[in-house]
DNA sequence: AAGTGGTCTAGACCACATT
DNA sequence: ATGTGGTCTAGACCACTTC
């Protein structure tokens, strides 16, 4: 009965998306099979198939023939503009990653930070500053704020072994991301931490991520402009099946 | 008869993609309807429907209920990392766009340019340099090289009325794009053209686009870093139906 | 053997555009 | 009136994994 405004496959999709968004279904959880949906909702199998197939194409779930359908892992994986872990990027280049934590604590949100995280000035948020090294060369200063309610164990983490990005991704899949890329001259402190040459700018990536409809992290990433650049490649869908979104990664210049 | 390696809907998709890639089907051309495919290939309508529906999701075609299916316009439109026309961006902000052509001619490809366009050193390529102004303020220096075989009328265009980007998009839909974002100090000439303050870096976007499997343009875009930034937003598929890829636009700071 | 996803069929009804 | 896409059904066969 296509009386209802929305088609049935769409209703099924929204049903499952809501369960994922609310946390009712967590990453790696099993999603109702096509036959489950047929039995539970009375649709035909083709309709259930379309719902799950589209959720798969959109990155919400993973399907394995003969096994089942599962909530997509970690995050909408390669979807969110390749929010790749800096440590993974470095390891993929065959280099050694290390990092130093300059600060890890609690801070009162104010101004830009409060605005970015949708909280009131004076609210407690977590704050971590660390420098990432590639083969001992500093390549990124990470200045990150995280909502306290979202990541209660934030202060107990050892961010030299698991990056903040990896830790936060493990807590909950990110659902939305906002990026800003800027160029600017570094201040004295940044220049020292990144060992930036005199008169060299830095490339700044500002990122905000959402989970469950609310912003959870606000991060500023500073990179020495003469050593690193952002690279992105887009190929038409279908040629590569892995992702529908563009991928952008930080890479060495030259 | 699912004897063939590839599923039939996939074969149909590839058939149509090939016709688009080869230029046999041009933007706005009518694509065979579902019933056409049923009659021509003997598949069921559901199979033809899936092929065309997926091509639509992937941006190759546009479908209009009651009318027909057509090759997607201009380019995989919003797909290629929102390769938006700078003039359109400025107009969307309600501002006035103007531009000045500094150079428009033929040049022998060499070094980086030859490599980027996959042609031999010494081959002729077109070269245009122009400055774009927003309300009279210079915001972008465009340094563009275009394959001569791809755009034979390049030298006859008036790029102050139609930007090179718009002109090239109209010739053929772009199929692949590569971006690099860097920060660097401008050289003296660039600083003068963009009226960049002393000691201010610029944000550089380097873009290469493909059509029909070969690179056709290679462009360097320089922006005053204290006035402009790149902003991108990613929302999960399904929430917004327009595009599956991220969108990144140049925008004012503050 | 049972369950899963992957695909395909041959019908069907609908809302909508064009003619 | 015809053709279009949009959706849905109730079956079917297959390859695969798990038990």
PDB file of N, CA and C in Angstrom, chain A residues 124-211:
ATOM      1  N   UNK A 124      32.931  23.077  31.126  1.00  0.00           N
ATOM      2  CA  UNK A 124      34.179  22.330  31.045  1.00  0.00           C
ATOM      3  C   UNK A 124      34.270  21.549  29.739  1.00  0.00           C
ATOM      4  N   UNK A 125      35.396  21.671  29.086  1.00  0.00           N
ATOM      5  CA  UNK A 125      35.679  20.815  27.931  1.00  0.00           C
ATOM      6  C   UNK A 125      37.099  20.287  28.092  1.00  0.00           C
ATOM      7  N   UNK A 126      37.375  19.187  27.422  1.00  0.00           N
ATOM      8  CA  UNK A 126      38.729  18.645  27.483  1.00  0.00           C
ATOM      9  C   UNK A 126      39.580  19.287  26.404  1.00  0.00           C
ATOM     10  N   UNK A 127      40.858  19.371  26.698  1.00  0.00           N
ATOM     11  CA  UNK A 127      41.770  20.051  25.790  1.00  0.00           C
ATOM     12  C   UNK A 127      43.090  19.282  25.753  1.00  0.00           C
ATOM     13  N   UNK A 128      43.538  18.981  24.545  1.00  0.00           N
ATOM     14  CA  UNK A 128      44.829  18.307  24.430  1.00  0.00           C
ATOM     15  C   UNK A 128      45.632  18.977  23.316  1.00  0.00           C
ATOM     16  N   UNK A 129      46.897  19.118  23.564  1.00  0.00           N
ATOM     17  CA  UNK A 129      47.805  19.661  22.553  1.00  0.00           C
ATOM     18  C   UNK A 129      48.937  18.671  22.389  1.00  0.00           C
ATOM     19  N   UNK A 130      49.164  18.254  21.174  1.00  0.00           N
ATOM     20  CA  UNK A 130      50.308  17.376  20.975  1.00  0.00           C
ATOM     21  C   UNK A 130      50.972  17.625  19.625  1.00  0.00           C
ATOM     22  N   UNK A 131      52.212  17.205  19.547  1.00  0.00           N
ATOM     23  CA  UNK A 131      52.984  17.342  18.313  1.00  0.00           C
ATOM     24  C   UNK A 131      53.213  15.956  17.749  1.00  0.00           C
ATOM     25  N   UNK A 132      52.961  15.804  16.456  1.00  0.00           N
ATOM     26  CA  UNK A 132      53.201  14.518  15.788  1.00  0.00           C
ATOM     27  C   UNK A 132      54.479  14.608  14.966  1.00  0.00           C
ATOM     28  N   UNK A 133      55.284  13.557  15.067  1.00  0.00           N
ATOM     29  CA  UNK A 133      56.564  13.516  14.353  1.00  0.00           C
ATOM     30  C   UNK A 133      56.559  12.383  13.336  1.00  0.00           C
ATOM     31  N   UNK A 134      57.149  12.656  12.190  1.00  0.00           N
ATOM     32  CA  UNK A 134      57.363  11.623  11.187  1.00  0.00           C
ATOM     33  C   UNK A 134      58.860  11.400  11.078  1.00  0.00           C
ATOM     34  N   UNK A 135      59.315  10.241  11.448  1.00  0.00           N
ATOM     35  CA  UNK A 135      60.750   9.967  11.519  1.00  0.00           C
ATOM     36  C   UNK A 135      61.473  11.041  12.317  1.00  0.00           C
ATOM     37  N   UNK A 136      60.839  11.493  13.374  1.00  0.00           N
ATOM     38  CA  UNK A 136      61.473  12.467  14.244  1.00  0.00           C
ATOM     39  C   UNK A 136      61.295  13.917  13.826  1.00  0.00           C
ATOM     40  N   UNK A 137      60.727  14.137  12.624  1.00  0.00           N
ATOM     41  CA  UNK A 137      60.514  15.501  12.144  1.00  0.00           C
ATOM     42  C   UNK A 137      59.096  15.941  12.492  1.00  0.00           C
ATOM     43  N   UNK A 138      58.934  17.058  13.158  1.00  0.00           N
ATOM     44  CA  UNK A 138      57.586  17.503  13.530  1.00  0.00           C
ATOM     45  C   UNK A 138      56.776  17.865  12.292  1.00  0.00           C
ATOM     46  N   UNK A 139      55.587  17.315  12.176  1.00  0.00           N
ATOM     47  CA  UNK A 139      54.792  17.623  10.983  1.00  0.00           C
ATOM     48  C   UNK A 139      53.408  18.158  11.317  1.00  0.00           C
ATOM     49  N   UNK A 140      52.974  17.983  12.551  1.00  0.00           N
ATOM     50  CA  UNK A 140      51.628  18.467  12.869  1.00  0.00           C
ATOM     51  C   UNK A 140      51.516  18.844  14.336  1.00  0.00           C
ATOM     52  N   UNK A 141      50.986  20.034  14.572  1.00  0.00           N
ATOM     53  CA  UNK A 141      50.627  20.436  15.924  1.00  0.00           C
ATOM     54  C   UNK A 141      49.110  20.304  16.034  1.00  0.00           C
ATOM     55  N   UNK A 142      48.681  19.451  16.938  1.00  0.00           N
ATOM     56  CA  UNK A 142      47.253  19.178  17.083  1.00  0.00           C
ATOM     57  C   UNK A 142      46.731  19.874  18.330  1.00  0.00           C
ATOM     58  N   UNK A 143      45.754  20.716  18.133  1.00  0.00           N
ATOM     59  CA  UNK A 143      45.174  21.487  19.232  1.00  0.00           C
ATOM     60  C   UNK A 143      43.694  21.136  19.261  1.00  0.00           C
ATOM     61  N   UNK A 144      43.332  20.261  20.183  1.00  0.00           N
ATOM     62  CA  UNK A 144      42.001  19.654  20.095  1.00  0.00           C
ATOM     63  C   UNK A 144      41.153  19.879  21.341  1.00  0.00           C
ATOM     64  N   UNK A 145      39.897  20.194  21.103  1.00  0.00           N
ATOM     65  CA  UNK A 145      38.931  20.335  22.186  1.00  0.00           C
ATOM     66  C   UNK A 145      37.862  19.273  21.997  1.00  0.00           C
ATOM     67  N   UNK A 146      37.460  18.629  23.089  1.00  0.00           N
ATOM     68  CA  UNK A 146      36.441  17.588  22.996  1.00  0.00           C
ATOM     69  C   UNK A 146      35.362  17.818  24.049  1.00  0.00           C
ATOM     70  N   UNK A 147      34.145  17.583  23.633  1.00  0.00           N
ATOM     71  CA  UNK A 147      33.030  17.708  24.573  1.00  0.00           C
ATOM     72  C   UNK A 147      33.217  16.739  25.739  1.00  0.00           C
ATOM     73  N   UNK A 148      33.064  17.243  26.942  1.00  0.00           N
ATOM     74  CA  UNK A 148      33.313  16.421  28.132  1.00  0.00           C
ATOM     75  C   UNK A 148      32.289  15.303  28.281  1.00  0.00           C
ATOM     76  N   UNK A 149      31.051  15.576  27.938  1.00  0.00           N
ATOM     77  CA  UNK A 149      30.024  14.537  28.082  1.00  0.00           C
ATOM     78  C   UNK A 149      30.227  13.410  27.066  1.00  0.00           C
ATOM     79  N   UNK A 150      30.849  13.757  25.967  1.00  0.00           N
ATOM     80  CA  UNK A 150      31.006  12.745  24.918  1.00  0.00           C
ATOM     81  C   UNK A 150      32.128  11.771  25.232  1.00  0.00           C
ATOM     82  N   UNK A 151      33.212  12.274  25.808  1.00  0.00           N
ATOM     83  CA  UNK A 151      34.391  11.430  26.022  1.00  0.00           C
ATOM     84  C   UNK A 151      34.843  11.509  27.477  1.00  0.00           C
ATOM     85  N   UNK A 152      34.115  10.882  28.369  1.00  0.00           N
ATOM     86  CA  UNK A 152      34.398  11.025  29.806  1.00  0.00           C
ATOM     87  C   UNK A 152      35.784  10.553  30.220  1.00  0.00           C
ATOM     88  N   UNK A 153      36.331   9.587  29.496  1.00  0.00           N
ATOM     89  CA  UNK A 153      37.641   9.045  29.883  1.00  0.00           C
ATOM     90  C   UNK A 153      38.802   9.766  29.196  1.00  0.00           C
ATOM     91  N   UNK A 154      38.520  10.898  28.634  1.00  0.00           N
ATOM     92  CA  UNK A 154      39.500  11.587  27.807  1.00  0.00           C
ATOM     93  C   UNK A 154      40.819  11.832  28.535  1.00  0.00           C
ATOM     94  N   UNK A 155      40.733  12.215  29.786  1.00  0.00           N
ATOM     95  CA  UNK A 155      41.963  12.597  30.499  1.00  0.00           C
ATOM     96  C   UNK A 155      42.817  11.403  30.895  1.00  0.00           C
ATOM     97  N   UNK A 156      42.215  10.216  30.876  1.00  0.00           N
ATOM     98  CA  UNK A 156      42.976   9.032  31.282  1.00  0.00           C
ATOM     99  C   UNK A 156      43.706   8.367  30.105  1.00  0.00           C
ATOM    100  N   UNK A 157      43.499   8.895  28.919  1.00  0.00           N
ATOM    101  CA  UNK A 157      44.100   8.231  27.765  1.00  0.00           C
ATOM    102  C   UNK A 157      45.588   8.559  27.631  1.00  0.00           C
ATOM    103  N   UNK A 158      46.320   7.607  27.087  1.00  0.00           N
ATOM    104  CA  UNK A 158      47.717   7.858  26.726  1.00  0.00           C
ATOM    105  C   UNK A 158      47.772   8.137  25.225  1.00  0.00           C
ATOM    106  N   UNK A 159      47.772   9.408  24.886  1.00  0.00           N
ATOM    107  CA  UNK A 159      47.644   9.777  23.478  1.00  0.00           C
ATOM    108  C   UNK A 159      48.932   9.583  22.679  1.00  0.00           C
ATOM    109  N   UNK A 160      49.998   9.180  23.340  1.00  0.00           N
ATOM    110  CA  UNK A 160      51.193   8.857  22.563  1.00  0.00           C
ATOM    111  C   UNK A 160      51.078   7.460  21.947  1.00  0.00           C
ATOM    112  N   UNK A 161      50.226   6.632  22.526  1.00  0.00           N
ATOM    113  CA  UNK A 161      50.073   5.285  21.962  1.00  0.00           C
ATOM    114  C   UNK A 161      48.840   5.191  21.071  1.00  0.00           C
ATOM    115  N   UNK A 162      47.763   5.866  21.446  1.00  0.00           N
ATOM    116  CA  UNK A 162      46.570   5.921  20.599  1.00  0.00           C
ATOM    117  C   UNK A 162      46.225   7.387  20.395  1.00  0.00           C
ATOM    118  N   UNK A 163      46.219   7.829  19.160  1.00  0.00           N
ATOM    119  CA  UNK A 163      45.972   9.247  18.907  1.00  0.00           C
ATOM    120  C   UNK A 163      44.557   9.632  19.341  1.00  0.00           C
ATOM    121  N   UNK A 164      44.360  10.886  19.665  1.00  0.00           N
ATOM    122  CA  UNK A 164      43.012  11.352  20.034  1.00  0.00           C
ATOM    123  C   UNK A 164      41.994  10.994  18.955  1.00  0.00           C
ATOM    124  N   UNK A 165      42.406  11.138  17.717  1.00  0.00           N
ATOM    125  CA  UNK A 165      41.499  10.826  16.616  1.00  0.00           C
ATOM    126  C   UNK A 165      41.042   9.372  16.668  1.00  0.00           C
ATOM    127  N   UNK A 166      41.987   8.461  16.873  1.00  0.00           N
ATOM    128  CA  UNK A 166      41.654   7.046  16.922  1.00  0.00           C
ATOM    129  C   UNK A 166      40.782   6.744  18.141  1.00  0.00           C
ATOM    130  N   UNK A 167      41.113   7.363  19.260  1.00  0.00           N
ATOM    131  CA  UNK A 167      40.338   7.143  20.477  1.00  0.00           C
ATOM    132  C   UNK A 167      38.890   7.596  20.308  1.00  0.00           C
ATOM    133  N   UNK A 168      38.724   8.791  19.771  1.00  0.00           N
ATOM    134  CA  UNK A 168      37.376   9.328  19.634  1.00  0.00           C
ATOM    135  C   UNK A 168      36.572   8.536  18.602  1.00  0.00           C
ATOM    136  N   UNK A 169      37.225   8.103  17.548  1.00  0.00           N
ATOM    137  CA  UNK A 169      36.529   7.308  16.538  1.00  0.00           C
ATOM    138  C   UNK A 169      36.036   5.999  17.131  1.00  0.00           C
ATOM    139  N   UNK A 170      36.821   5.452  18.044  1.00  0.00           N
ATOM    140  CA  UNK A 170      36.444   4.172  18.637  1.00  0.00           C
ATOM    141  C   UNK A 170      35.222   4.316  19.530  1.00  0.00           C
ATOM    142  N   UNK A 171      35.070   5.479  20.143  1.00  0.00           N
ATOM    143  CA  UNK A 171      33.931   5.692  21.038  1.00  0.00           C
ATOM    144  C   UNK A 171      32.627   5.686  20.263  1.00  0.00           C
ATOM    145  N   UNK A 172      32.622   6.370  19.149  1.00  0.00           N
ATOM    146  CA  UNK A 172      31.380   6.487  18.388  1.00  0.00           C
ATOM    147  C   UNK A 172      31.701   6.879  16.961  1.00  0.00           C
ATOM    148  N   UNK A 173      30.971   6.357  16.024  1.00  0.00           N
ATOM    149  CA  UNK A 173      31.237   6.746  14.637  1.00  0.00           C
ATOM    150  C   UNK A 173      30.873   8.200  14.407  1.00  0.00           C
ATOM    151  N   UNK A 174      31.718   8.900  13.692  1.00  0.00           N
ATOM    152  CA  UNK A 174      31.437  10.290  13.376  1.00  0.00           C
ATOM    153  C   UNK A 174      30.385  10.340  12.281  1.00  0.00           C
ATOM    154  N   UNK A 175      29.538  11.304  12.383  1.00  0.00           N
ATOM    155  CA  UNK A 175      28.428  11.335  11.427  1.00  0.00           C
ATOM    156  C   UNK A 175      28.466  12.548  10.530  1.00  0.00           C
ATOM    157  N   UNK A 176      29.192  13.532  10.952  1.00  0.00           N
ATOM    158  CA  UNK A 176      29.223  14.733  10.145  1.00  0.00           C
ATOM    159  C   UNK A 176      30.555  15.417  10.389  1.00  0.00           C
ATOM    160  N   UNK A 177      31.060  16.098   9.408  1.00  0.00           N
ATOM    161  CA  UNK A 177      32.347  16.750   9.584  1.00  0.00           C
ATOM    162  C   UNK A 177      32.377  18.063   8.824  1.00  0.00           C
ATOM    163  N   UNK A 178      33.090  18.990   9.372  1.00  0.00           N
ATOM    164  CA  UNK A 178      33.231  20.294   8.757  1.00  0.00           C
ATOM    165  C   UNK A 178      34.709  20.637   8.727  1.00  0.00           C
ATOM    166  N   UNK A 179      35.176  21.092   7.601  1.00  0.00           N
ATOM    167  CA  UNK A 179      36.599  21.388   7.477  1.00  0.00           C
ATOM    168  C   UNK A 179      36.814  22.798   6.979  1.00  0.00           C
ATOM    169  N   UNK A 180      37.851  23.422   7.479  1.00  0.00           N
ATOM    170  CA  UNK A 180      38.296  24.694   6.936  1.00  0.00           C
ATOM    171  C   UNK A 180      39.802  24.604   6.744  1.00  0.00           C
ATOM    172  N   UNK A 181      40.255  25.047   5.598  1.00  0.00           N
ATOM    173  CA  UNK A 181      41.684  25.035   5.322  1.00  0.00           C
ATOM    174  C   UNK A 181      42.163  26.471   5.144  1.00  0.00           C
ATOM    175  N   UNK A 182      43.193  26.806   5.864  1.00  0.00           N
ATOM    176  CA  UNK A 182      43.722  28.158   5.793  1.00  0.00           C
ATOM    177  C   UNK A 182      45.229  28.145   5.664  1.00  0.00           C
ATOM    178  N   UNK A 183      45.772  29.247   5.242  1.00  0.00           N
ATOM    179  CA  UNK A 183      47.209  29.453   5.317  1.00  0.00           C
ATOM    180  C   UNK A 183      47.434  30.646   6.219  1.00  0.00           C
ATOM    181  N   UNK A 184      48.451  30.575   7.049  1.00  0.00           N
ATOM    182  CA  UNK A 184      48.749  31.720   7.914  1.00  0.00           C
ATOM    183  C   UNK A 184      50.167  31.607   8.433  1.00  0.00           C
ATOM    184  N   UNK A 185      50.685  32.721   8.912  1.00  0.00           N
ATOM    185  CA  UNK A 185      51.985  32.680   9.543  1.00  0.00           C
ATOM    186  C   UNK A 185      51.800  32.125  10.960  1.00  0.00           C
ATOM    187  N   UNK A 186      52.703  31.264  11.376  1.00  0.00           N
ATOM    188  CA  UNK A 186      52.572  30.683  12.714  1.00  0.00           C
ATOM    189  C   UNK A 186      52.957  31.696  13.778  1.00  0.00           C
ATOM    190  N   UNK A 187      52.388  31.540  14.959  1.00  0.00           N
ATOM    191  CA  UNK A 187      52.874  32.368  16.057  1.00  0.00           C
ATOM    192  C   UNK A 187      54.182  31.758  16.567  1.00  0.00           C
ATOM    193  N   UNK A 188      54.823  32.453  17.461  1.00  0.00           N
ATOM    194  CA  UNK A 188      56.165  32.047  17.900  1.00  0.00           C
ATOM    195  C   UNK A 188      56.168  30.646  18.487  1.00  0.00           C
ATOM    196  N   UNK A 189      55.158  30.348  19.287  1.00  0.00           N
ATOM    197  CA  UNK A 189      55.123  29.050  19.948  1.00  0.00           C
ATOM    198  C   UNK A 189      54.955  27.926  18.924  1.00  0.00           C
ATOM    199  N   UNK A 190      54.022  28.104  18.003  1.00  0.00           N
ATOM    200  CA  UNK A 190      53.806  27.099  16.973  1.00  0.00           C
ATOM    201  C   UNK A 190      55.055  26.905  16.130  1.00  0.00           C
ATOM    202  N   UNK A 191      55.671  28.007  15.791  1.00  0.00           N
ATOM    203  CA  UNK A 191      56.873  27.929  14.958  1.00  0.00           C
ATOM    204  C   UNK A 191      57.962  27.125  15.652  1.00  0.00           C
ATOM    205  N   UNK A 192      58.056  27.299  16.960  1.00  0.00           N
ATOM    206  CA  UNK A 192      59.083  26.569  17.692  1.00  0.00           C
ATOM    207  C   UNK A 192      58.753  25.087  17.760  1.00  0.00           C
ATOM    208  N   UNK A 193      57.511  24.761  18.083  1.00  0.00           N
ATOM    209  CA  UNK A 193      57.139  23.348  18.201  1.00  0.00           C
ATOM    210  C   UNK A 193      57.317  22.613  16.879  1.00  0.00           C
ATOM    211  N   UNK A 194      57.013  23.272  15.787  1.00  0.00           N
ATOM    212  CA  UNK A 194      57.089  22.602  14.483  1.00  0.00           C
ATOM    213  C   UNK A 194      58.417  22.872  13.789  1.00  0.00           C
ATOM    214  N   UNK A 195      59.297  23.596  14.459  1.00  0.00           N
ATOM    215  CA  UNK A 195      60.601  23.927  13.884  1.00  0.00           C
ATOM    216  C   UNK A 195      60.441  24.504  12.476  1.00  0.00           C
ATOM    217  N   UNK A 196      59.566  25.475  12.394  1.00  0.00           N
ATOM    218  CA  UNK A 196      59.297  26.094  11.090  1.00  0.00           C
ATOM    219  C   UNK A 196      60.332  27.173  10.818  1.00  0.00           C
ATOM    220  N   UNK A 197      60.815  27.202   9.582  1.00  0.00           N
ATOM    221  CA  UNK A 197      61.808  28.190   9.213  1.00  0.00           C
ATOM    222  C   UNK A 197      61.222  29.588   9.292  1.00  0.00           C
ATOM    223  N   UNK A 198      62.097  30.526   9.486  1.00  0.00           N
ATOM    224  CA  UNK A 198      61.706  31.928   9.484  1.00  0.00           C
ATOM    225  C   UNK A 198      61.001  32.240   8.170  1.00  0.00           C
ATOM    226  N   UNK A 199      59.920  32.987   8.270  1.00  0.00           N
ATOM    227  CA  UNK A 199      59.228  33.455   7.083  1.00  0.00           C
ATOM    228  C   UNK A 199      58.520  32.339   6.306  1.00  0.00           C
ATOM    229  N   UNK A 200      58.270  31.204   6.963  1.00  0.00           N
ATOM    230  CA  UNK A 200      57.506  30.131   6.326  1.00  0.00           C
ATOM    231  C   UNK A 200      56.107  30.104   6.932  1.00  0.00           C
ATOM    232  N   UNK A 201      55.105  30.019   6.076  1.00  0.00           N
ATOM    233  CA  UNK A 201      53.734  29.942   6.601  1.00  0.00           C
ATOM    234  C   UNK A 201      53.403  28.528   7.076  1.00  0.00           C
ATOM    235  N   UNK A 202      52.227  28.375   7.665  1.00  0.00           N
ATOM    236  CA  UNK A 202      51.769  27.021   7.931  1.00  0.00           C
ATOM    237  C   UNK A 202      50.398  26.806   7.309  1.00  0.00           C
ATOM    238  N   UNK A 203      50.130  25.560   7.041  1.00  0.00           N
ATOM    239  CA  UNK A 203      48.859  25.154   6.472  1.00  0.00           C
ATOM    240  C   UNK A 203      48.004  24.669   7.636  1.00  0.00           C
ATOM    241  N   UNK A 204      46.832  25.255   7.774  1.00  0.00           N
ATOM    242  CA  UNK A 204      46.002  24.967   8.939  1.00  0.00           C
ATOM    243  C   UNK A 204      44.716  24.277   8.508  1.00  0.00           C
ATOM    244  N   UNK A 205      44.424  23.167   9.132  1.00  0.00           N
ATOM    245  CA  UNK A 205      43.149  22.491   8.914  1.00  0.00           C
ATOM    246  C   UNK A 205      42.353  22.585  10.206  1.00  0.00           C
ATOM    247  N   UNK A 206      41.177  23.143  10.107  1.00  0.00           N
ATOM    248  CA  UNK A 206      40.306  23.249  11.270  1.00  0.00           C
ATOM    249  C   UNK A 206      39.150  22.294  11.052  1.00  0.00           C
ATOM    250  N   UNK A 207      38.915  21.442  11.988  1.00  0.00           N
ATOM    251  CA  UNK A 207      37.925  20.397  11.768  1.00  0.00           C
ATOM    252  C   UNK A 207      36.966  20.316  12.948  1.00  0.00           C
ATOM    253  N   UNK A 208      35.718  20.125  12.628  1.00  0.00           N
ATOM    254  CA  UNK A 208      34.705  19.933  13.646  1.00  0.00           C
ATOM    255  C   UNK A 208      33.953  18.670  13.285  1.00  0.00           C
ATOM    256  N   UNK A 209      33.729  17.807  14.242  1.00  0.00           N
ATOM    257  CA  UNK A 209      33.007  16.573  13.940  1.00  0.00           C
ATOM    258  C   UNK A 209      31.767  16.454  14.804  1.00  0.00           C
ATOM    259  N   UNK A 210      30.775  15.782  14.274  1.00  0.00           N
ATOM    260  CA  UNK A 210      29.522  15.565  14.969  1.00  0.00           C
ATOM    261  C   UNK A 210      29.293  14.077  15.249  1.00  0.00           C
ATOM    262  N   UNK A 211      28.638  13.802  16.323  1.00  0.00           N
ATOM    263  CA  UNK A 211      28.120  12.456  16.554  1.00  0.00           C
ATOM    264  C   UNK A 211      26.769  12.614  17.228  1.00  0.00           C
TER     265      UNK A 211
END
